[in-house]
Amino acid sequence: NDSLDVLIYPEVGMDHFTYFLAYRRLANVQASFWGHPVTSGMEHTVDYFISSNLFHIHNKRHEENKFIEELYYMNGLTTYFEKPEHVEIDDSFIIDTVGKTFNEHHFSYENNAKMFQNKDYRIYACLQTLYKLTPHFDKVILGILEKDEKGVIVLLKNPNIYYAKRTKQRLEKYIANGSYLKRIVFFDLLAKEDFLKLAKLSDVALDPFPFGGGVSSLEILSTGTPIIVLPTQTSVLQLTLGFYTV
C-alpha cells in the first residue's frame, strides 16, 4: 500500500547504485530521463524513456527501435538549466593555467600568453570525457591538424590520467606525425570557472561522435563559443543539435 505510483530516474547507467536499483520494480510506473542518452536495456523495470522532439532527427519508428522503453516525447529542453555565471579571461588564467599547460607540451611558456592573446593559433576544443572519443573521431582530429596549420586540439584529462594516457597513445599510433602531435594538448581537470574560461577562449568546440555532449554542451554554449556537431554520425540522442534549435 505504500508503494510509489511513479518513479523517475534522472539517468540510468552513469551511477552504479542507480543502475542496479533500476532493476527493481519500486513503483507502478518507472521512467528514465535523458541524463544518460541511451536505452537502459531494462525491459521489465523501466517503462518509459523521457526525451524531446528536439533530440531526434529520424522518424519515430527508427528512433523507437533504439529503445527498449516506450519513448515519451516532450517539447523544448524538457528541463530547466540555470545559466552559468559570466566569466572573463584574465591574464592569470592565460599565464598560470593555459601557459603552464602548453609549456608542459613543449610550447614556449613566454610565448603562450602572447600566442593566445593575439590569437596566433586557432583552438579546437573537445571538452568531453575521453571515453567519448573513439578511433572513428580520431580521423576528425587528424583532418583538422592536416588542413589547419595553426590549429591546436585541446582535450581534458577527464575522467582521469589513465584515460588521458591511453588516448594519447592511441593518437600517437594513428597520427604518427610529430609536428601534428605537438598540437594536441591535454589539460588537467579544471574547476567549473576555469572550464568555462577555456571554453570561451576556444575558437570552436567539437562535439564527439557517436556519443556527444549534454550538460557540458549547454555550459560551452553559454560562453558564446560555437559547437560543431555531426548529427548523422551521432547514434545517441541529438542533445547538442537540440540545444541549437531552442
PDB file of C-alpha atoms in Angstrom, residues 28-238:
ATOM      1  CA  ASN A  28       3.815   1.136 -10.593  1.00  0.00           C
ATOM      2  CA  VAL A  29       5.350   3.217 -13.381  1.00  0.00           C
ATOM      3  CA  GLN A  30       9.099   3.754 -13.771  1.00  0.00           C
ATOM      4  CA  ALA A  31      10.836   6.021 -16.251  1.00  0.00           C
ATOM      5  CA  SER A  32      14.298   7.258 -17.116  1.00  0.00           C
ATOM      6  CA  PHE A  33      15.275  10.788 -18.075  1.00  0.00           C
ATOM      7  CA  TRP A  34      17.934  11.609 -20.694  1.00  0.00           C
ATOM      8  CA  GLY A  35      20.813  12.213 -18.247  1.00  0.00           C
ATOM      9  CA  HIS A  36      22.307   9.153 -19.946  1.00  0.00           C
ATOM     10  CA  PRO A  37      21.006   9.446 -23.523  1.00  0.00           C
ATOM     11  CA  VAL A  38      20.674   5.750 -24.384  1.00  0.00           C
ATOM     12  CA  THR A  39      18.267   2.981 -23.505  1.00  0.00           C
ATOM     13  CA  SER A  40      18.617   1.366 -20.093  1.00  0.00           C
ATOM     14  CA  GLY A  41      18.051  -2.038 -21.654  1.00  0.00           C
ATOM     15  CA  MET A  42      15.793  -2.947 -18.723  1.00  0.00           C
ATOM     16  CA  GLU A  43      12.739  -4.451 -20.338  1.00  0.00           C
ATOM     17  CA  HIS A  44      10.788  -5.315 -17.187  1.00  0.00           C
ATOM     18  CA  THR A  45      11.509  -2.418 -14.829  1.00  0.00           C
ATOM     19  CA  VAL A  46      11.930   0.796 -16.859  1.00  0.00           C
ATOM     20  CA  ASP A  47       8.721   1.535 -18.734  1.00  0.00           C
ATOM     21  CA  TYR A  48       9.357   4.914 -20.354  1.00  0.00           C
ATOM     22  CA  PHE A  49      12.280   6.947 -21.628  1.00  0.00           C
ATOM     23  CA  ILE A  50      11.601  10.686 -21.391  1.00  0.00           C
ATOM     24  CA  SER A  51      13.000  12.584 -24.358  1.00  0.00           C
ATOM     25  CA  SER A  52      12.208  15.626 -26.507  1.00  0.00           C
ATOM     26  CA  ASN A  53      11.104  16.121 -30.079  1.00  0.00           C
ATOM     27  CA  LEU A  54      14.247  18.244 -30.443  1.00  0.00           C
ATOM     28  CA  PHE A  55      16.591  15.328 -29.794  1.00  0.00           C
ATOM     29  CA  HIS A  56      15.635  13.121 -32.749  1.00  0.00           C
ATOM     30  CA  ILE A  57      16.395  13.549 -36.451  1.00  0.00           C
ATOM     31  CA  HIS A  58      14.903  10.306 -37.780  1.00  0.00           C
ATOM     32  CA  ASN A  59      11.297   9.179 -37.937  1.00  0.00           C
ATOM     33  CA  LYS A  60       9.750   7.881 -34.742  1.00  0.00           C
ATOM     34  CA  ARG A  61       9.799   4.236 -35.800  1.00  0.00           C
ATOM     35  CA  HIS A  62      13.543   4.412 -36.395  1.00  0.00           C
ATOM     36  CA  GLU A  63      14.112   6.158 -33.054  1.00  0.00           C
ATOM     37  CA  GLU A  64      11.895   3.765 -31.113  1.00  0.00           C
ATOM     38  CA  ASN A  65      13.918   0.808 -32.377  1.00  0.00           C
ATOM     39  CA  LYS A  66      16.865   2.153 -30.336  1.00  0.00           C
ATOM     40  CA  PHE A  67      14.957   1.932 -27.051  1.00  0.00           C
ATOM     41  CA  ILE A  68      13.511  -0.973 -25.158  1.00  0.00           C
ATOM     42  CA  GLU A  69      11.403   1.515 -23.200  1.00  0.00           C
ATOM     43  CA  GLU A  70       8.462   3.387 -24.672  1.00  0.00           C
ATOM     44  CA  LEU A  71       9.623   6.827 -25.786  1.00  0.00           C
ATOM     45  CA  TYR A  72       7.770   9.751 -24.238  1.00  0.00           C
ATOM     46  CA  TYR A  73       8.317  12.926 -26.244  1.00  0.00           C
ATOM     47  CA  MET A  74       8.225  16.333 -24.582  1.00  0.00           C
ATOM     48  CA  ASN A  75       8.673  19.740 -26.209  1.00  0.00           C
ATOM     49  CA  GLY A  76      11.628  22.048 -25.636  1.00  0.00           C
ATOM     50  CA  LEU A  77      14.606  21.113 -23.483  1.00  0.00           C
ATOM     51  CA  THR A  78      12.316  19.222 -21.066  1.00  0.00           C
ATOM     52  CA  THR A  79      14.057  20.724 -18.043  1.00  0.00           C
ATOM     53  CA  TYR A  80      15.443  23.978 -16.681  1.00  0.00           C
ATOM     54  CA  PHE A  81      19.144  24.810 -16.695  1.00  0.00           C
ATOM     55  CA  GLU A  82      20.469  27.738 -14.732  1.00  0.00           C
ATOM     56  CA  LYS A  83      22.857  29.742 -16.909  1.00  0.00           C
ATOM     57  CA  PRO A  84      26.423  29.673 -15.551  1.00  0.00           C
ATOM     58  CA  GLU A  85      27.903  32.902 -14.273  1.00  0.00           C
ATOM     59  CA  HIS A  86      29.614  35.115 -16.813  1.00  0.00           C
ATOM     60  CA  VAL A  87      33.390  34.645 -16.918  1.00  0.00           C
ATOM     61  CA  GLU A  88      36.197  36.834 -18.218  1.00  0.00           C
ATOM     62  CA  ILE A  89      39.542  35.555 -19.458  1.00  0.00           C
ATOM     63  CA  ASP A  90      42.175  37.213 -17.272  1.00  0.00           C
ATOM     64  CA  ASP A  91      45.965  37.278 -17.516  1.00  0.00           C
ATOM     65  CA  SER A  92      46.413  34.885 -14.611  1.00  0.00           C
ATOM     66  CA  PHE A  93      44.334  32.226 -16.398  1.00  0.00           C
ATOM     67  CA  ILE A  94      46.269  32.714 -19.627  1.00  0.00           C
ATOM     68  CA  ILE A  95      49.667  32.508 -17.955  1.00  0.00           C
ATOM     69  CA  ASP A  96      49.153  30.197 -14.957  1.00  0.00           C
ATOM     70  CA  THR A  97      46.722  27.699 -16.475  1.00  0.00           C
ATOM     71  CA  VAL A  98      46.970  27.872 -20.252  1.00  0.00           C
ATOM     72  CA  GLY A  99      50.610  28.882 -20.433  1.00  0.00           C
ATOM     73  CA  LYS A 100      51.723  26.300 -17.892  1.00  0.00           C
ATOM     74  CA  THR A 101      49.873  23.513 -19.688  1.00  0.00           C
ATOM     75  CA  PHE A 102      51.274  24.425 -23.080  1.00  0.00           C
ATOM     76  CA  ASN A 103      54.748  24.652 -21.606  1.00  0.00           C
ATOM     77  CA  GLU A 104      54.376  21.037 -20.454  1.00  0.00           C
ATOM     78  CA  HIS A 105      53.603  20.161 -24.079  1.00  0.00           C
ATOM     79  CA  HIS A 106      56.855  21.752 -25.275  1.00  0.00           C
ATOM     80  CA  PHE A 107      55.469  25.132 -26.291  1.00  0.00           C
ATOM     81  CA  SER A 108      57.408  28.183 -25.166  1.00  0.00           C
ATOM     82  CA  TYR A 109      55.990  29.443 -21.853  1.00  0.00           C
ATOM     83  CA  GLU A 110      56.709  33.122 -22.547  1.00  0.00           C
ATOM     84  CA  ASN A 111      55.088  32.943 -25.960  1.00  0.00           C
ATOM     85  CA  ASN A 112      51.951  31.277 -24.672  1.00  0.00           C
ATOM     86  CA  ALA A 113      50.321  34.355 -23.200  1.00  0.00           C
ATOM     87  CA  LYS A 114      51.077  36.313 -26.359  1.00  0.00           C
ATOM     88  CA  MET A 115      50.027  33.407 -28.553  1.00  0.00           C
ATOM     89  CA  PHE A 116      46.555  33.214 -27.079  1.00  0.00           C
ATOM     90  CA  GLN A 117      46.024  36.917 -26.521  1.00  0.00           C
ATOM     91  CA  ASN A 118      46.900  37.655 -30.146  1.00  0.00           C
ATOM     92  CA  LYS A 119      45.153  34.530 -31.451  1.00  0.00           C
ATOM     93  CA  ASP A 120      48.164  33.269 -33.386  1.00  0.00           C
ATOM     94  CA  TYR A 121      46.652  29.817 -33.062  1.00  0.00           C
ATOM     95  CA  ARG A 122      43.128  28.517 -33.548  1.00  0.00           C
ATOM     96  CA  ILE A 123      41.820  26.410 -30.696  1.00  0.00           C
ATOM     97  CA  TYR A 124      39.601  23.420 -31.415  1.00  0.00           C
ATOM     98  CA  ALA A 125      38.438  22.225 -28.001  1.00  0.00           C
ATOM     99  CA  CYS A 126      36.780  18.901 -27.317  1.00  0.00           C
ATOM    100  CA  LEU A 127      35.948  19.346 -23.633  1.00  0.00           C
ATOM    101  CA  GLN A 128      34.279  15.976 -23.083  1.00  0.00           C
ATOM    102  CA  THR A 129      35.196  12.865 -21.134  1.00  0.00           C
ATOM    103  CA  LEU A 130      37.792  10.939 -23.100  1.00  0.00           C
ATOM    104  CA  TYR A 131      35.828   7.705 -23.295  1.00  0.00           C
ATOM    105  CA  LYS A 132      33.546   9.545 -25.734  1.00  0.00           C
ATOM    106  CA  LEU A 133      36.454   9.892 -28.173  1.00  0.00           C
ATOM    107  CA  THR A 134      36.515   6.796 -30.375  1.00  0.00           C
ATOM    108  CA  PRO A 135      39.025   5.841 -33.100  1.00  0.00           C
ATOM    109  CA  HIS A 136      36.373   6.985 -35.584  1.00  0.00           C
ATOM    110  CA  PHE A 137      36.639  10.502 -34.148  1.00  0.00           C
ATOM    111  CA  ASP A 138      40.454  10.378 -34.387  1.00  0.00           C
ATOM    112  CA  LYS A 139      40.011  10.957 -38.119  1.00  0.00           C
ATOM    113  CA  VAL A 140      38.444  14.327 -37.370  1.00  0.00           C
ATOM    114  CA  ILE A 141      41.377  15.323 -35.176  1.00  0.00           C
ATOM    115  CA  LEU A 142      43.886  14.326 -37.852  1.00  0.00           C
ATOM    116  CA  GLY A 143      41.902  16.137 -40.532  1.00  0.00           C
ATOM    117  CA  ILE A 144      41.938  19.392 -38.564  1.00  0.00           C
ATOM    118  CA  LEU A 145      45.675  19.188 -37.908  1.00  0.00           C
ATOM    119  CA  GLU A 146      46.378  18.454 -41.578  1.00  0.00           C
ATOM    120  CA  LYS A 147      44.227  21.241 -43.008  1.00  0.00           C
ATOM    121  CA  ASP A 148      44.822  23.981 -40.434  1.00  0.00           C
ATOM    122  CA  GLU A 149      48.493  24.506 -39.685  1.00  0.00           C
ATOM    123  CA  LYS A 150      47.552  26.924 -36.905  1.00  0.00           C
ATOM    124  CA  GLY A 151      45.031  24.557 -35.358  1.00  0.00           C
ATOM    125  CA  VAL A 152      45.514  23.271 -31.805  1.00  0.00           C
ATOM    126  CA  ILE A 153      43.401  20.425 -30.422  1.00  0.00           C
ATOM    127  CA  VAL A 154      42.582  20.872 -26.737  1.00  0.00           C
ATOM    128  CA  LEU A 155      41.412  17.883 -24.676  1.00  0.00           C
ATOM    129  CA  LEU A 156      40.808  17.301 -20.975  1.00  0.00           C
ATOM    130  CA  LYS A 157      42.343  14.599 -18.787  1.00  0.00           C
ATOM    131  CA  ASN A 158      38.825  13.523 -17.965  1.00  0.00           C
ATOM    132  CA  PRO A 159      37.870  11.310 -16.213  1.00  0.00           C
ATOM    133  CA  ASN A 160      41.457  10.572 -15.115  1.00  0.00           C
ATOM    134  CA  ILE A 161      45.134  10.336 -16.056  1.00  0.00           C
ATOM    135  CA  TYR A 162      44.749   6.716 -17.193  1.00  0.00           C
ATOM    136  CA  TYR A 163      42.258   7.650 -19.906  1.00  0.00           C
ATOM    137  CA  ALA A 164      44.472  10.539 -20.974  1.00  0.00           C
ATOM    138  CA  LYS A 165      47.484   8.239 -21.288  1.00  0.00           C
ATOM    139  CA  ARG A 166      45.590   5.646 -23.302  1.00  0.00           C
ATOM    140  CA  THR A 167      44.033   8.268 -25.563  1.00  0.00           C
ATOM    141  CA  LYS A 168      47.412   9.882 -26.175  1.00  0.00           C
ATOM    142  CA  GLN A 169      48.962   6.510 -27.029  1.00  0.00           C
ATOM    143  CA  ARG A 170      46.183   5.774 -29.499  1.00  0.00           C
ATOM    144  CA  LEU A 171      46.519   9.172 -31.165  1.00  0.00           C
ATOM    145  CA  GLU A 172      50.292   8.808 -31.405  1.00  0.00           C
ATOM    146  CA  LYS A 173      49.866   5.443 -33.116  1.00  0.00           C
ATOM    147  CA  TYR A 174      47.207   6.698 -35.539  1.00  0.00           C
ATOM    148  CA  ILE A 175      48.594  10.143 -36.410  1.00  0.00           C
ATOM    149  CA  ALA A 176      52.310   9.278 -36.230  1.00  0.00           C
ATOM    150  CA  ASN A 177      53.376  12.789 -37.237  1.00  0.00           C
ATOM    151  CA  GLY A 178      55.402  14.576 -34.590  1.00  0.00           C
ATOM    152  CA  SER A 179      54.568  18.077 -35.782  1.00  0.00           C
ATOM    153  CA  TYR A 180      50.848  17.264 -35.637  1.00  0.00           C
ATOM    154  CA  LEU A 181      51.056  15.546 -32.263  1.00  0.00           C
ATOM    155  CA  LYS A 182      52.708  18.640 -30.755  1.00  0.00           C
ATOM    156  CA  ARG A 183      49.467  20.479 -31.425  1.00  0.00           C
ATOM    157  CA  ILE A 184      47.364  18.137 -29.270  1.00  0.00           C
ATOM    158  CA  VAL A 185      47.250  19.469 -25.712  1.00  0.00           C
ATOM    159  CA  PHE A 186      45.772  17.766 -22.641  1.00  0.00           C
ATOM    160  CA  PHE A 187      44.577  19.960 -19.779  1.00  0.00           C
ATOM    161  CA  ASP A 188      44.178  18.738 -16.220  1.00  0.00           C
ATOM    162  CA  LEU A 189      40.669  18.597 -14.832  1.00  0.00           C
ATOM    163  CA  LEU A 190      39.527  22.163 -14.294  1.00  0.00           C
ATOM    164  CA  ALA A 191      37.309  23.868 -11.769  1.00  0.00           C
ATOM    165  CA  LYS A 192      33.962  24.977 -13.180  1.00  0.00           C
ATOM    166  CA  GLU A 193      35.052  28.606 -13.649  1.00  0.00           C
ATOM    167  CA  ASP A 194      38.263  27.659 -15.449  1.00  0.00           C
ATOM    168  CA  PHE A 195      36.364  25.159 -17.623  1.00  0.00           C
ATOM    169  CA  LEU A 196      34.128  27.993 -18.781  1.00  0.00           C
ATOM    170  CA  LYS A 197      37.143  30.253 -19.382  1.00  0.00           C
ATOM    171  CA  LEU A 198      38.812  27.585 -21.514  1.00  0.00           C
ATOM    172  CA  ALA A 199      35.582  27.132 -23.467  1.00  0.00           C
ATOM    173  CA  LYS A 200      35.334  30.876 -24.022  1.00  0.00           C
ATOM    174  CA  LEU A 201      38.981  31.071 -25.103  1.00  0.00           C
ATOM    175  CA  SER A 202      38.413  28.397 -27.753  1.00  0.00           C
ATOM    176  CA  ASP A 203      37.545  29.321 -31.314  1.00  0.00           C
ATOM    177  CA  VAL A 204      35.198  26.360 -31.671  1.00  0.00           C
ATOM    178  CA  ALA A 205      34.207  23.339 -29.631  1.00  0.00           C
ATOM    179  CA  LEU A 206      33.944  19.857 -31.133  1.00  0.00           C
ATOM    180  CA  ASP A 207      31.059  17.549 -30.270  1.00  0.00           C
ATOM    181  CA  PRO A 208      32.432  13.995 -30.467  1.00  0.00           C
ATOM    182  CA  PHE A 209      30.546  11.171 -32.135  1.00  0.00           C
ATOM    183  CA  PRO A 210      28.888   8.752 -31.869  1.00  0.00           C
ATOM    184  CA  PHE A 211      28.399   9.951 -28.254  1.00  0.00           C
ATOM    185  CA  GLY A 212      28.203  13.718 -27.900  1.00  0.00           C
ATOM    186  CA  GLY A 213      27.889  16.194 -25.059  1.00  0.00           C
ATOM    187  CA  GLY A 214      24.937  17.002 -22.827  1.00  0.00           C
ATOM    188  CA  VAL A 215      25.093  19.438 -19.923  1.00  0.00           C
ATOM    189  CA  SER A 216      28.658  20.316 -20.917  1.00  0.00           C
ATOM    190  CA  SER A 217      27.364  21.482 -24.303  1.00  0.00           C
ATOM    191  CA  LEU A 218      24.968  23.880 -22.587  1.00  0.00           C
ATOM    192  CA  GLU A 219      27.828  25.217 -20.474  1.00  0.00           C
ATOM    193  CA  ILE A 220      30.009  25.754 -23.550  1.00  0.00           C
ATOM    194  CA  LEU A 221      27.212  27.475 -25.457  1.00  0.00           C
ATOM    195  CA  SER A 222      26.717  29.837 -22.519  1.00  0.00           C
ATOM    196  CA  THR A 223      30.205  31.256 -23.191  1.00  0.00           C
ATOM    197  CA  GLY A 224      29.342  32.142 -26.797  1.00  0.00           C
ATOM    198  CA  THR A 225      31.658  29.542 -28.342  1.00  0.00           C
ATOM    199  CA  PRO A 226      30.020  27.625 -31.215  1.00  0.00           C
ATOM    200  CA  ILE A 227      29.934  23.839 -31.190  1.00  0.00           C
ATOM    201  CA  ILE A 228      30.463  21.792 -34.342  1.00  0.00           C
ATOM    202  CA  VAL A 229      28.239  18.716 -34.366  1.00  0.00           C
ATOM    203  CA  LEU A 230      27.782  15.966 -36.970  1.00  0.00           C
ATOM    204  CA  PRO A 231      24.231  14.668 -36.440  1.00  0.00           C
ATOM    205  CA  THR A 232      24.439  11.858 -38.993  1.00  0.00           C
ATOM    206  CA  GLN A 233      27.271  10.237 -37.017  1.00  0.00           C
ATOM    207  CA  THR A 234      25.685  10.686 -33.580  1.00  0.00           C
ATOM    208  CA  SER A 235      23.966   7.472 -32.537  1.00  0.00           C
ATOM    209  CA  VAL A 236      22.584   8.623 -29.166  1.00  0.00           C
ATOM    210  CA  LEU A 237      20.088  11.429 -28.551  1.00  0.00           C
ATOM    211  CA  GLN A 238      20.896  14.567 -30.542  1.00  0.00           C
TER     212      GLN A 238
END
